[in-house]
Structures are given as structure tokens and as C-alpha cells.
Amino acid sequence: MAIDNQTEGTPLTSTATRTYDKGARGQRNETTRRITAEVLRICKWENPIRSAIILFGLIASIILTQRYSLLQIITGSLTIAITVNLLYVFGAQFTQTVVSDRPSTHPWSNVLEDKDTDLLNKESAVHYSSIVVDVAETVARAVTRIVLIEDRNTSLKWLAIFFTTWRISAYVPSRILILGFIISAFIFPRLYISNKDLIDARLHQGQAILNSQFQRTQEFASAKLATAKEATQTYVDKTKSAVESKTNTGSNAGTSTTTSVPSQKLD
């Protein structure tokens, strides 16, 4: 009876594991689709104010990190925050004492005395951590498909992008490249939407040229490989024939020498 229960329990565990894997994969794909759609909406300027704020924030952060270190940014931000709040608290308490003629209270007392309020929401932290993991998993799978050549055209496109970036990065600082990439991401989608037909035609033309050149290169390499294989085979055959001929000549010479030795007659 125990064996039957164990036998029946094993498929249920496997089924549950497969169901969990499919559910996690579906959730990861859904999260990636939502993030991709949100990024496209931002880059297409569907909400101009929001896109402008995000673009300005990204550019400002890159410029600040280029001029100042992360430690300087953190300590400077805390210095400004403490100074502003010090002036605010002093002014509020002074106003309450002089103008209202009543005991002063701390303007942030509701925040400082509330011990039950969580400054960091654990549920939100877990949620955003899972989003980061899902996006990282999606990126890793996409890179794997590109490197292992799942689709030839996609891999060729990314090969050109990576090679160009690699060569340019030898002469241009990384921050400049990142800044150019961000500005391009906010400019080119709008240009593509405005000139979609013309750009699509040029892209198809360029893709056709690349495919034609790749086909010619492949045919040329195949012809050269066949020629080299044929030349190698001919050389091997000649070498083999020469070795066999030399071996046969040596064998015949040995036989002639043995035959020509005179036999001595004993008295």
C-alpha cells in the first residue's frame, strides 16, 4: 500500500513542477512584454511630458556621474536635504512661537513618531526584485539565441551592431556612447513613425544586398573548399602511389639479389 501511494505521488510532483515552470515562464514573458510596451510608449512620446522628464533625468544623471563621483553625489544630496529641512524646521518653530504665541511643535512629528509606518515596503521590494530577475532572464535567453544563431538575419544584425560599438568604443568614451544611445532612442522612433514607408523600403533594400553578399561569400567559400579538398586528395593519391612504387621497387630489388647469389657445390 505504501508502494502504491509513493508511485501515485511521483507523477503528481512532476506535474506540479512542470506546471510551476510553465507558469513562471508565462509570467516572465508577460512581465517582459509589459516592460517592452512601456519603454516603447516612452520612446514614442505618447505622453510628451513624461517622456521629456525621463529623458532629462537620464541625461542629467549621466552628466552628473561624469563630473562627480557617486560618493560626492550622495553626500551632496544629503547635505542639501539636511540644510533645507533645518531651515524649514527652524522657520516653522519660530513662526509658531512668535506669531501664534503657542508652544512650537516639530513639523515632521507625525512621521518621526509613527513607528508602524514602513519606510521601505517589503512587498514592493519583492515585486520589483522579481521584475529585475525576469528581465535579466529574458535578456540572457535573447543573447543565447543570438550567439547560437537561432535566426541568421537576427544574428547578422546584432553582429554588425556589436562590432560597430566595439570599434567605436576604442576611440569614444563609454558615457558619450550611452548618452548618444539614449538620445537616439528618444529620436529615432518618432522619425521612423513619420517616415515609415521610406525607411522600410531602405531597410528591405539593405537586407537584400546583405543577403546577396552573404550568399556570394558562401558560394565562394564552398568553391574554394571543394578546390582545396580536391587538391589535397590529388596530393595524397600521388604520395600514396609514390610510396607504393618505391616499396614495390625495393621488393623487386631484394628478390633479384637473392636469386643471383651462386650456390657453392661441396666436394
mmCIF file with all atom_site columns, N, CA and C in Angstrom, residues 27-28 30-32 34-35 120-136:
data_model
loop_
_atom_site.group_PDB
_atom_site.id
_atom_site.type_symbol
_atom_site.label_atom_id
_atom_site.label_alt_id
_atom_site.label_comp_id
_atom_site.label_asym_id
_atom_site.label_entity_id
_atom_site.label_seq_id
_atom_site.pdbx_PDB_ins_code
_atom_site.Cartn_x
_atom_site.Cartn_y
_atom_site.Cartn_z
_atom_site.occupancy
_atom_site.B_iso_or_equiv
_atom_site.pdbx_formal_charge
_atom_site.auth_seq_id
_atom_site.auth_comp_id
_atom_site.auth_asym_id
_atom_site.auth_atom_id
_atom_site.pdbx_PDB_model_num
ATOM 1  N N  . GLN A 1 27  ? 4.647  34.026 -16.755 1.00 0.00 ? 27  GLN A N  1
ATOM 2  C CA . GLN A 1 27  ? 4.689  35.283 -16.014 1.00 0.00 ? 27  GLN A CA 1
ATOM 3  C C  . GLN A 1 27  ? 5.886  36.124 -16.425 1.00 0.00 ? 27  GLN A C  1
ATOM 4  N N  . ARG A 1 28  ? 7.042  35.464 -16.661 1.00 0.00 ? 28  ARG A N  1
ATOM 5  C CA . ARG A 1 28  ? 8.234  36.191 -17.095 1.00 0.00 ? 28  ARG A CA 1
ATOM 6  C C  . ARG A 1 28  ? 8.020  36.828 -18.461 1.00 0.00 ? 28  ARG A C  1
ATOM 7  N N  . GLU A 1 30  ? 5.154  37.666 -19.789 1.00 0.00 ? 30  GLU A N  1
ATOM 8  C CA . GLU A 1 30  ? 4.176  38.745 -19.652 1.00 0.00 ? 30  GLU A CA 1
ATOM 9  C C  . GLU A 1 30  ? 4.827  39.995 -19.060 1.00 0.00 ? 30  GLU A C  1
ATOM 10 N N  . THR A 1 31  ? 5.683  39.802 -18.058 1.00 0.00 ? 31  THR A N  1
ATOM 11 C CA . THR A 1 31  ? 6.388  40.947 -17.464 1.00 0.00 ? 31  THR A CA 1
ATOM 12 C C  . THR A 1 31  ? 7.271  41.633 -18.494 1.00 0.00 ? 31  THR A C  1
ATOM 13 N N  . THR A 1 32  ? 7.981  40.845 -19.285 1.00 0.00 ? 32  THR A N  1
ATOM 14 C CA . THR A 1 32  ? 8.847  41.415 -20.321 1.00 0.00 ? 32  THR A CA 1
ATOM 15 C C  . THR A 1 32  ? 8.044  42.168 -21.362 1.00 0.00 ? 32  THR A C  1
ATOM 16 N N  . ARG A 1 34  ? 5.150  43.654 -20.933 1.00 0.00 ? 34  ARG A N  1
ATOM 17 C CA . ARG A 1 34  ? 4.667  44.911 -20.345 1.00 0.00 ? 34  ARG A CA 1
ATOM 18 C C  . ARG A 1 34  ? 5.777  45.961 -20.288 1.00 0.00 ? 34  ARG A C  1
ATOM 19 N N  . ILE A 1 35  ? 6.964  45.543 -19.883 1.00 0.00 ? 35  ILE A N  1
ATOM 20 C CA . ILE A 1 35  ? 8.081  46.487 -19.804 1.00 0.00 ? 35  ILE A CA 1
ATOM 21 C C  . ILE A 1 35  ? 8.456  46.990 -21.191 1.00 0.00 ? 35  ILE A C  1
ATOM 22 N N  . LEU A 1 120 ? 10.372 51.413 3.891   1.00 0.00 ? 120 LEU A N  1
ATOM 23 C CA . LEU A 1 120 ? 10.632 50.543 2.745   1.00 0.00 ? 120 LEU A CA 1
ATOM 24 C C  . LEU A 1 120 ? 9.596  49.435 2.743   1.00 0.00 ? 120 LEU A C  1
ATOM 25 N N  . ASN A 1 121 ? 8.792  49.395 1.691   1.00 0.00 ? 121 ASN A N  1
ATOM 26 C CA . ASN A 1 121 ? 7.748  48.384 1.570   1.00 0.00 ? 121 ASN A CA 1
ATOM 27 C C  . ASN A 1 121 ? 8.362  47.067 1.097   1.00 0.00 ? 121 ASN A C  1
ATOM 28 N N  . LYS A 1 122 ? 8.263  46.036 1.934   1.00 0.00 ? 122 LYS A N  1
ATOM 29 C CA . LYS A 1 122 ? 8.875  44.751 1.588   1.00 0.00 ? 122 LYS A CA 1
ATOM 30 C C  . LYS A 1 122 ? 8.180  44.104 0.389   1.00 0.00 ? 122 LYS A C  1
ATOM 31 N N  . GLU A 1 123 ? 6.865  44.262 0.304   1.00 0.00 ? 123 GLU A N  1
ATOM 32 C CA . GLU A 1 123 ? 6.152  43.675 -0.828  1.00 0.00 ? 123 GLU A CA 1
ATOM 33 C C  . GLU A 1 123 ? 6.572  44.319 -2.143  1.00 0.00 ? 123 GLU A C  1
ATOM 34 N N  . SER A 1 124 ? 6.740  45.636 -2.116  1.00 0.00 ? 124 SER A N  1
ATOM 35 C CA . SER A 1 124 ? 7.199  46.317 -3.333  1.00 0.00 ? 124 SER A CA 1
ATOM 36 C C  . SER A 1 124 ? 8.619  45.909 -3.691  1.00 0.00 ? 124 SER A C  1
ATOM 37 N N  . ALA A 1 125 ? 9.465  45.738 -2.660  1.00 0.00 ? 125 ALA A N  1
ATOM 38 C CA . ALA A 1 125 ? 10.840 45.320 -2.929  1.00 0.00 ? 125 ALA A CA 1
ATOM 39 C C  . ALA A 1 125 ? 10.878 43.940 -3.567  1.00 0.00 ? 125 ALA A C  1
ATOM 40 N N  . VAL A 1 126 ? 10.055 43.010 -3.062  1.00 0.00 ? 126 VAL A N  1
ATOM 41 C CA . VAL A 1 126 ? 10.000 41.671 -3.646  1.00 0.00 ? 126 VAL A CA 1
ATOM 42 C C  . VAL A 1 126 ? 9.452  41.733 -5.068  1.00 0.00 ? 126 VAL A C  1
ATOM 43 N N  . HIS A 1 127 ? 8.433  42.574 -5.282  1.00 0.00 ? 127 HIS A N  1
ATOM 44 C CA . HIS A 1 127 ? 7.833  42.698 -6.612  1.00 0.00 ? 127 HIS A CA 1
ATOM 45 C C  . HIS A 1 127 ? 8.843  43.212 -7.633  1.00 0.00 ? 127 HIS A C  1
ATOM 46 N N  . TYR A 1 128 ? 9.540  44.291 -7.286  1.00 0.00 ? 128 TYR A N  1
ATOM 47 C CA . TYR A 1 128 ? 10.498 44.858 -8.237  1.00 0.00 ? 128 TYR A CA 1
ATOM 48 C C  . TYR A 1 128 ? 11.724 43.962 -8.400  1.00 0.00 ? 128 TYR A C  1
ATOM 49 N N  . SER A 1 129 ? 12.091 43.233 -7.353  1.00 0.00 ? 129 SER A N  1
ATOM 50 C CA . SER A 1 129 ? 13.197 42.282 -7.493  1.00 0.00 ? 129 SER A CA 1
ATOM 51 C C  . SER A 1 129 ? 12.842 41.173 -8.475  1.00 0.00 ? 129 SER A C  1
ATOM 52 N N  . SER A 1 130 ? 11.603 40.677 -8.395  1.00 0.00 ? 130 SER A N  1
ATOM 53 C CA . SER A 1 130 ? 11.171 39.645 -9.343  1.00 0.00 ? 130 SER A CA 1
ATOM 54 C C  . SER A 1 130 ? 11.128 40.186 -10.772 1.00 0.00 ? 130 SER A C  1
ATOM 55 N N  . ILE A 1 131 ? 10.749 41.456 -10.923 1.00 0.00 ? 131 ILE A N  1
ATOM 56 C CA . ILE A 1 131 ? 10.754 42.062 -12.259 1.00 0.00 ? 131 ILE A CA 1
ATOM 57 C C  . ILE A 1 131 ? 12.177 42.123 -12.817 1.00 0.00 ? 131 ILE A C  1
ATOM 58 N N  . VAL A 1 132 ? 13.127 42.525 -11.970 1.00 0.00 ? 132 VAL A N  1
ATOM 59 C CA . VAL A 1 132 ? 14.526 42.593 -12.410 1.00 0.00 ? 132 VAL A CA 1
ATOM 60 C C  . VAL A 1 132 ? 15.031 41.215 -12.820 1.00 0.00 ? 132 VAL A C  1
ATOM 61 N N  . VAL A 1 133 ? 14.684 40.181 -12.037 1.00 0.00 ? 133 VAL A N  1
ATOM 62 C CA . VAL A 1 133 ? 15.107 38.816 -12.371 1.00 0.00 ? 133 VAL A CA 1
ATOM 63 C C  . VAL A 1 133 ? 14.478 38.361 -13.683 1.00 0.00 ? 133 VAL A C  1
ATOM 64 N N  . ASP A 1 134 ? 13.188 38.666 -13.887 1.00 0.00 ? 134 ASP A N  1
ATOM 65 C CA . ASP A 1 134 ? 12.520 38.282 -15.135 1.00 0.00 ? 134 ASP A CA 1
ATOM 66 C C  . ASP A 1 134 ? 13.163 38.949 -16.343 1.00 0.00 ? 134 ASP A C  1
ATOM 67 N N  . VAL A 1 135 ? 13.457 40.232 -16.221 1.00 0.00 ? 135 VAL A N  1
ATOM 68 C CA . VAL A 1 135 ? 14.085 40.951 -17.332 1.00 0.00 ? 135 VAL A CA 1
ATOM 69 C C  . VAL A 1 135 ? 15.484 40.403 -17.608 1.00 0.00 ? 135 VAL A C  1
ATOM 70 N N  . ALA A 1 136 ? 16.249 40.127 -16.529 1.00 0.00 ? 136 ALA A N  1
ATOM 71 C CA . ALA A 1 136 ? 17.592 39.566 -16.720 1.00 0.00 ? 136 ALA A CA 1
ATOM 72 C C  . ALA A 1 136 ? 17.527 38.196 -17.389 1.00 0.00 ? 136 ALA A C  1
#
